Amino acid sequence: MQVSEIEERMIGLASNVIGRLAGSGDPSGKEIMEVVRAYIDVHYAEPLSLQAIGERFAIHPNYFSQRFKEKYGESFIDYLTATRMNAAAKLLKDTDLKVHQIGERVGIEDPAYFGSVFRKHYGETPKQYRERTHSP
């Protein structure tokens, strides 16, 4: 085993321990998963990943992923996607922004990918959703 591999494993173990301590010993009584979920609710349009959340909250990404799913019954990525799609639906309904602009505002730069994710989530394209729900 190389020194870099050992160092990487040690960092992972330390992050896991810190994550466990943060999840069980918060003096304010707020569980770390609730704090992270609130962070996602505000920062959903930013590039978020398991790694980014792990670094931000000193939680090992695998530990965070497991705990999040246990607590909320859905994966981090499913929650993030749903949050983004709910925000997109509101923008489609309440604004005249172009579809690609809405995708960018909710954190999905690629218009084709945004359309695909939206359709999978709502069962219709962003344009169809807007035509059905838009309030002038």
Coordinates of N, CA and C in Angstrom, one line a residue:
M1 N 0.8 -1.2 0.0 CA 0.0 0.0 0.0 C 0.9 1.2 0.0
Q2 N 0.6 2.2 -0.8 CA 1.4 3.4 -1.0 C 1.0 4.4 0.1
V3 N 1.9 5.3 0.4 CA 1.7 6.3 1.4 C 0.4 7.1 1.1
S4 N 0.3 7.5 -0.2 CA -0.9 8.3 -0.6 C -2.2 7.5 -0.3
E5 N -2.2 6.2 -0.5 CA -3.4 5.4 -0.2 C -3.7 5.4 1.2
I6 N -2.7 5.2 2.0 CA -2.8 5.2 3.5 C -3.4 6.6 4.0
E7 N -2.8 7.6 3.4 CA -3.2 9.0 3.8 C -4.7 9.2 3.4
E8 N -5.1 8.8 2.2 CA -6.4 8.9 1.8 C -7.4 8.1 2.7
R9 N -7.0 6.9 3.1 CA -7.9 6.1 4.0 C -8.0 6.8 5.3
M10 N -6.9 7.3 5.8 CA -6.9 8.0 7.2 C -7.8 9.2 7.1
I11 N -7.8 10.0 6.0 CA -8.6 11.2 5.9 C -10.1 10.7 5.9
G12 N -10.4 9.7 5.1 CA -11.7 9.1 5.1 C -12.2 8.7 6.4
L13 N -11.4 8.0 7.1 CA -11.8 7.5 8.5 C -12.0 8.7 9.4
A14 N -11.1 9.7 9.4 CA -11.3 10.9 10.2 C -12.6 11.6 9.9
S15 N -12.9 11.7 8.6 CA -14.1 12.4 8.1 C -15.3 11.7 8.6
N16 N -15.3 10.3 8.6 CA -16.4 9.5 9.0 C -16.6 9.7 10.5
V17 N -15.5 9.7 11.3 CA -15.7 9.9 12.8 C -16.2 11.3 13.1
I18 N -15.7 12.3 12.4 CA -16.2 13.7 12.6 C -17.7 13.7 12.2
G19 N -18.0 13.1 11.1 CA -19.5 13.1 10.7 C -20.3 12.4 11.7
R20 N -19.9 11.3 12.3 CA -20.7 10.7 13.3 C -20.8 11.5 14.6
L21 N -19.7 12.2 15.0 CA -19.8 13.0 16.1 C -20.7 14.2 15.9
A22 N -20.6 14.8 14.7 CA -21.4 15.9 14.4 C -22.9 15.5 14.3
G23 N -23.2 14.3 13.9 CA -24.6 13.9 13.8 C -25.2 13.6 15.2
S24 N -24.3 13.3 16.2 CA -24.9 12.9 17.5 C -24.7 13.9 18.6
G25 N -23.8 14.8 18.4 CA -23.4 15.7 19.5 C -23.7 17.2 19.3
D26 N -24.6 17.5 18.4 CA -24.9 18.9 18.2 C -25.6 19.5 19.4
P27 N -25.0 20.4 20.1 CA -25.6 20.9 21.4 C -26.9 21.6 21.2
S28 N -27.2 22.2 19.9 CA -28.4 22.9 19.7 C -29.6 21.9 19.6
G29 N -29.3 20.6 19.5 CA -30.4 19.6 19.3 C -30.8 19.4 17.9
K30 N -30.3 20.2 16.9 CA -30.6 20.0 15.5 C -29.7 18.9 15.0
E31 N -30.3 17.9 14.4 CA -29.5 16.8 13.8 C -28.8 17.3 12.5
I32 N -27.6 16.9 12.3 CA -26.8 17.3 11.1 C -27.6 17.1 9.8
M33 N -28.3 16.0 9.7 CA -29.1 15.8 8.5 C -30.1 16.9 8.2
E34 N -30.7 17.4 9.3 CA -31.6 18.5 9.1 C -30.9 19.8 8.7
V35 N -29.7 20.0 9.2 CA -28.9 21.2 8.8 C -28.5 21.1 7.4
V36 N -28.1 19.9 6.9 CA -27.7 19.7 5.6 C -28.9 19.8 4.6
R37 N -30.0 19.3 5.0 CA -31.2 19.4 4.2 C -31.6 20.9 4.0
A38 N -31.6 21.6 5.1 CA -31.9 23.1 5.0 C -30.9 23.8 4.1
Y39 N -29.6 23.4 4.1 CA -28.6 23.9 3.3 C -28.9 23.6 1.8
I40 N -29.3 22.4 1.5 CA -29.7 22.0 0.1 C -30.9 22.9 -0.3
D41 N -31.9 23.1 0.6 CA -33.1 23.8 0.2 C -32.7 25.3 -0.2
V42 N -31.7 25.8 0.3 CA -31.2 27.2 0.0 C -30.3 27.2 -1.2
H43 N -29.4 26.2 -1.3 CA -28.3 26.2 -2.2 C -28.5 25.2 -3.4
Y44 N -29.7 24.8 -3.7 CA -29.9 23.8 -4.7 C -29.4 24.2 -6.1
A45 N -29.3 25.4 -6.4 CA -28.9 25.9 -7.7 C -27.4 25.8 -7.9
E46 N -26.7 25.6 -6.8 CA -25.2 25.5 -6.9 C -24.8 24.1 -7.2
P47 N -23.6 23.9 -7.7 CA -23.1 22.6 -8.0 C -22.9 21.8 -6.7
L48 N -23.9 20.9 -6.4 CA -23.8 20.1 -5.1 C -23.6 18.7 -5.5
S49 N -22.8 18.0 -4.7 CA -22.5 16.6 -4.8 C -22.3 16.0 -3.4
L50 N -22.2 14.7 -3.4 CA -21.9 14.1 -2.1 C -20.6 14.6 -1.6
Q51 N -19.6 14.7 -2.5 CA -18.3 15.2 -2.1 C -18.3 16.6 -1.5
A52 N -19.1 17.5 -2.2 CA -19.1 18.9 -1.8 C -19.8 19.0 -0.4
I53 N -20.9 18.2 -0.2 CA -21.6 18.3 1.1 C -20.7 17.7 2.1
G54 N -20.0 16.6 1.8 CA -19.0 16.0 2.8 C -18.0 17.0 3.2
E55 N -17.4 17.7 2.3 CA -16.4 18.7 2.6 C -17.0 19.9 3.4
R56 N -18.1 20.3 3.0 CA -18.7 21.5 3.7 C -19.1 21.2 5.1
F57 N -19.6 20.0 5.4 CA -20.0 19.7 6.7 C -19.1 18.7 7.5
A58 N -18.0 18.4 6.9 CA -17.0 17.5 7.5 C -17.7 16.1 7.8
I59 N -18.4 15.6 6.8 CA -19.0 14.3 6.9 C -18.5 13.5 5.7
H60 N -18.1 12.2 6.0 CA -17.7 11.4 4.9 C -18.9 11.2 3.9
P61 N -18.7 11.3 2.6 CA -19.8 11.3 1.7 C -20.6 10.0 1.8
N62 N -19.9 8.8 2.0 CA -20.7 7.6 2.1 C -21.6 7.6 3.3
Y63 N -21.0 8.0 4.4 CA -21.8 8.1 5.7 C -23.0 9.1 5.5
F64 N -22.7 10.2 4.9 CA -23.8 11.2 4.7 C -24.9 10.6 3.8
S65 N -24.5 9.9 2.7 CA -25.4 9.3 1.8 C -26.3 8.3 2.5
Q66 N -25.7 7.5 3.3 CA -26.5 6.5 4.1 C -27.5 7.1 5.1
R67 N -27.0 8.0 5.9 CA -27.8 8.7 6.9 C -28.9 9.5 6.3
F68 N -28.7 10.2 5.2 CA -29.7 11.0 4.5 C -30.8 10.1 4.1
K69 N -30.5 9.0 3.4 CA -31.5 8.0 2.9 C -32.3 7.4 4.1
E70 N -31.6 7.1 5.2 CA -32.3 6.5 6.3 C -33.3 7.5 6.9
K71 N -32.9 8.7 7.0 CA -33.7 9.7 7.7 C -34.9 10.2 6.8
Y72 N -34.6 10.4 5.5 CA -35.7 11.0 4.6 C -36.3 10.0 3.6
G73 N -35.8 8.8 3.5 CA -36.4 7.8 2.7 C -36.1 8.0 1.2
E74 N -35.2 8.9 0.9 CA -34.8 9.0 -0.5 C -33.4 9.4 -0.5
S75 N -32.7 9.2 -1.6 CA -31.3 9.5 -1.7 C -31.1 11.0 -1.8
F76 N -29.9 11.5 -1.5 CA -29.5 12.9 -1.6 C -29.8 13.4 -3.0
I77 N -29.4 12.6 -4.0 CA -29.5 13.1 -5.4 C -31.0 13.2 -5.8
D78 N -31.8 12.2 -5.3 CA -33.3 12.3 -5.6 C -33.9 13.5 -4.9
Y79 N -33.5 13.8 -3.7 CA -34.0 15.0 -3.0 C -33.6 16.3 -3.7
L80 N -32.3 16.4 -4.1 CA -31.8 17.5 -4.8 C -32.5 17.7 -6.1
T81 N -32.7 16.7 -6.8 CA -33.4 16.7 -8.1 C -34.8 17.2 -7.9
A82 N -35.5 16.6 -6.9 CA -36.9 17.0 -6.7 C -37.0 18.5 -6.3
T83 N -36.0 19.0 -5.5 CA -36.0 20.4 -5.0 C -35.8 21.3 -6.3
R84 N -34.9 20.9 -7.1 CA -34.6 21.7 -8.3 C -35.8 21.7 -9.3
M85 N -36.5 20.5 -9.4 CA -37.7 20.4 -10.3 C -38.8 21.2 -9.7
N86 N -39.0 21.2 -8.4 CA -40.1 22.0 -7.8 C -39.9 23.5 -8.1
A87 N -38.6 23.9 -7.9 CA -38.3 25.3 -8.2 C -38.5 25.7 -9.6
A88 N -38.1 24.7 -10.5 CA -38.3 25.0 -12.0 C -39.8 25.1 -12.3
A89 N -40.6 24.2 -11.7 CA -42.0 24.2 -12.0 C -42.6 25.6 -11.6
K90 N -42.2 26.1 -10.4 CA -42.7 27.4 -10.0 C -42.3 28.5 -10.9
L91 N -41.0 28.4 -11.4 CA -40.6 29.5 -12.4 C -41.3 29.3 -13.7
L92 N -41.6 28.1 -14.1 CA -42.3 28.0 -15.4 C -43.7 28.5 -15.3
K93 N -44.3 28.3 -14.1 CA -45.7 28.8 -13.9 C -45.8 30.3 -13.7
D94 N -44.8 30.8 -13.0 CA -44.9 32.2 -12.5 C -44.1 33.2 -13.3
T95 N -43.2 32.8 -14.2 CA -42.4 33.8 -14.9 C -42.5 33.5 -16.4
D96 N -41.9 34.4 -17.2 CA -41.8 34.3 -18.6 C -40.3 34.0 -19.0
L97 N -39.5 33.5 -18.1 CA -38.1 33.1 -18.4 C -38.1 32.0 -19.4
K98 N -37.1 32.0 -20.3 CA -37.0 30.9 -21.2 C -36.6 29.6 -20.5
V99 N -37.0 28.5 -21.1 CA -36.8 27.2 -20.4 C -35.3 27.0 -20.1
H100 N -34.4 27.4 -21.0 CA -33.0 27.2 -20.7 C -32.5 28.1 -19.5
Q101 N -33.1 29.2 -19.4 CA -32.8 30.1 -18.3 C -33.2 29.5 -16.9
I102 N -34.4 28.9 -17.0 CA -34.9 28.3 -15.8 C -34.0 27.1 -15.4
G103 N -33.6 26.3 -16.3 CA -32.6 25.2 -16.1 C -31.4 25.8 -15.4
E104 N -30.8 26.8 -15.9 CA -29.6 27.4 -15.3 C -29.9 27.9 -13.9
R105 N -31.1 28.5 -13.7 CA -31.4 29.1 -12.3 C -31.6 28.0 -11.3
V106 N -31.9 26.8 -11.7 CA -32.1 25.7 -10.7 C -30.9 24.8 -10.7
G107 N -29.8 25.2 -11.4 CA -28.5 24.4 -11.3 C -28.3 23.4 -12.3
I108 N -29.0 23.4 -13.5 CA -28.8 22.5 -14.5 C -28.5 23.3 -15.8
E109 N -27.2 23.3 -16.2 CA -26.8 24.1 -17.3 C -27.2 23.6 -18.6
D110 N -27.2 22.3 -18.8 CA -27.5 21.7 -20.1 C -29.0 21.7 -20.4
P111 N -29.5 22.4 -21.4 CA -30.9 22.5 -21.6 C -31.6 21.2 -21.9
A112 N -30.9 20.3 -22.7 CA -31.4 19.0 -23.0 C -31.5 18.1 -21.8
Y113 N -30.5 18.2 -21.0 CA -30.6 17.4 -19.7 C -31.7 17.9 -18.8
F114 N -31.8 19.2 -18.7 CA -32.8 19.8 -17.9 C -34.2 19.3 -18.4
G115 N -34.5 19.4 -19.7 CA -35.7 18.9 -20.2 C -36.0 17.5 -19.9
S116 N -35.0 16.7 -20.0 CA -35.1 15.2 -19.8 C -35.4 15.0 -18.3
V117 N -34.7 15.6 -17.4 CA -35.0 15.4 -16.0 C -36.4 16.0 -15.6
F118 N -36.8 17.1 -16.2 CA -38.1 17.7 -15.9 C -39.2 16.7 -16.3
R119 N -39.0 16.2 -17.5 CA -40.0 15.3 -18.1 C -40.1 14.0 -17.3
K120 N -39.0 13.5 -16.8 CA -39.0 12.3 -16.0 C -39.7 12.6 -14.7
H121 N -39.5 13.7 -14.1 CA -40.1 14.1 -12.8 C -41.6 14.4 -12.9
Y122 N -42.0 15.1 -14.0 CA -43.4 15.6 -14.1 C -44.2 14.9 -15.2
G123 N -43.6 14.1 -16.0 CA -44.3 13.4 -17.0 C -44.7 14.2 -18.2
E124 N -44.1 15.4 -18.3 CA -44.3 16.3 -19.5 C -43.1 17.2 -19.6
T125 N -43.0 17.8 -20.8 CA -41.9 18.7 -21.0 C -42.1 20.0 -20.3
P126 N -41.0 20.7 -20.1 CA -41.2 22.1 -19.4 C -42.2 22.9 -20.2
K127 N -42.1 22.9 -21.5 CA -43.0 23.7 -22.4 C -44.5 23.3 -22.1
Q128 N -44.7 22.0 -22.1 CA -46.1 21.4 -21.9 C -46.6 21.9 -20.5
Y129 N -45.7 21.8 -19.5 CA -46.1 22.1 -18.2 C -46.4 23.6 -18.1
R130 N -45.6 24.5 -18.8 CA -45.9 25.9 -18.8 C -47.2 26.2 -19.4
E131 N -47.5 25.6 -20.6 CA -48.7 25.8 -21.3 C -49.9 25.4 -20.4
R132 N -49.8 24.4 -19.7 CA -50.9 23.9 -18.8 C -51.1 24.8 -17.6
T133 N -50.0 25.3 -17.0 CA -50.1 26.0 -15.7 C -49.8 27.5 -15.6
H134 N -49.3 28.0 -16.7 CA -48.8 29.4 -16.7 C -49.9 30.4 -16.4
S135 N -49.6 31.3 -15.4 CA -50.6 32.3 -15.1 C -50.0 33.6 -15.7
P136 N -50.7 34.2 -16.6 CA -50.2 35.4 -17.3 C -50.2 36.6 -16.4

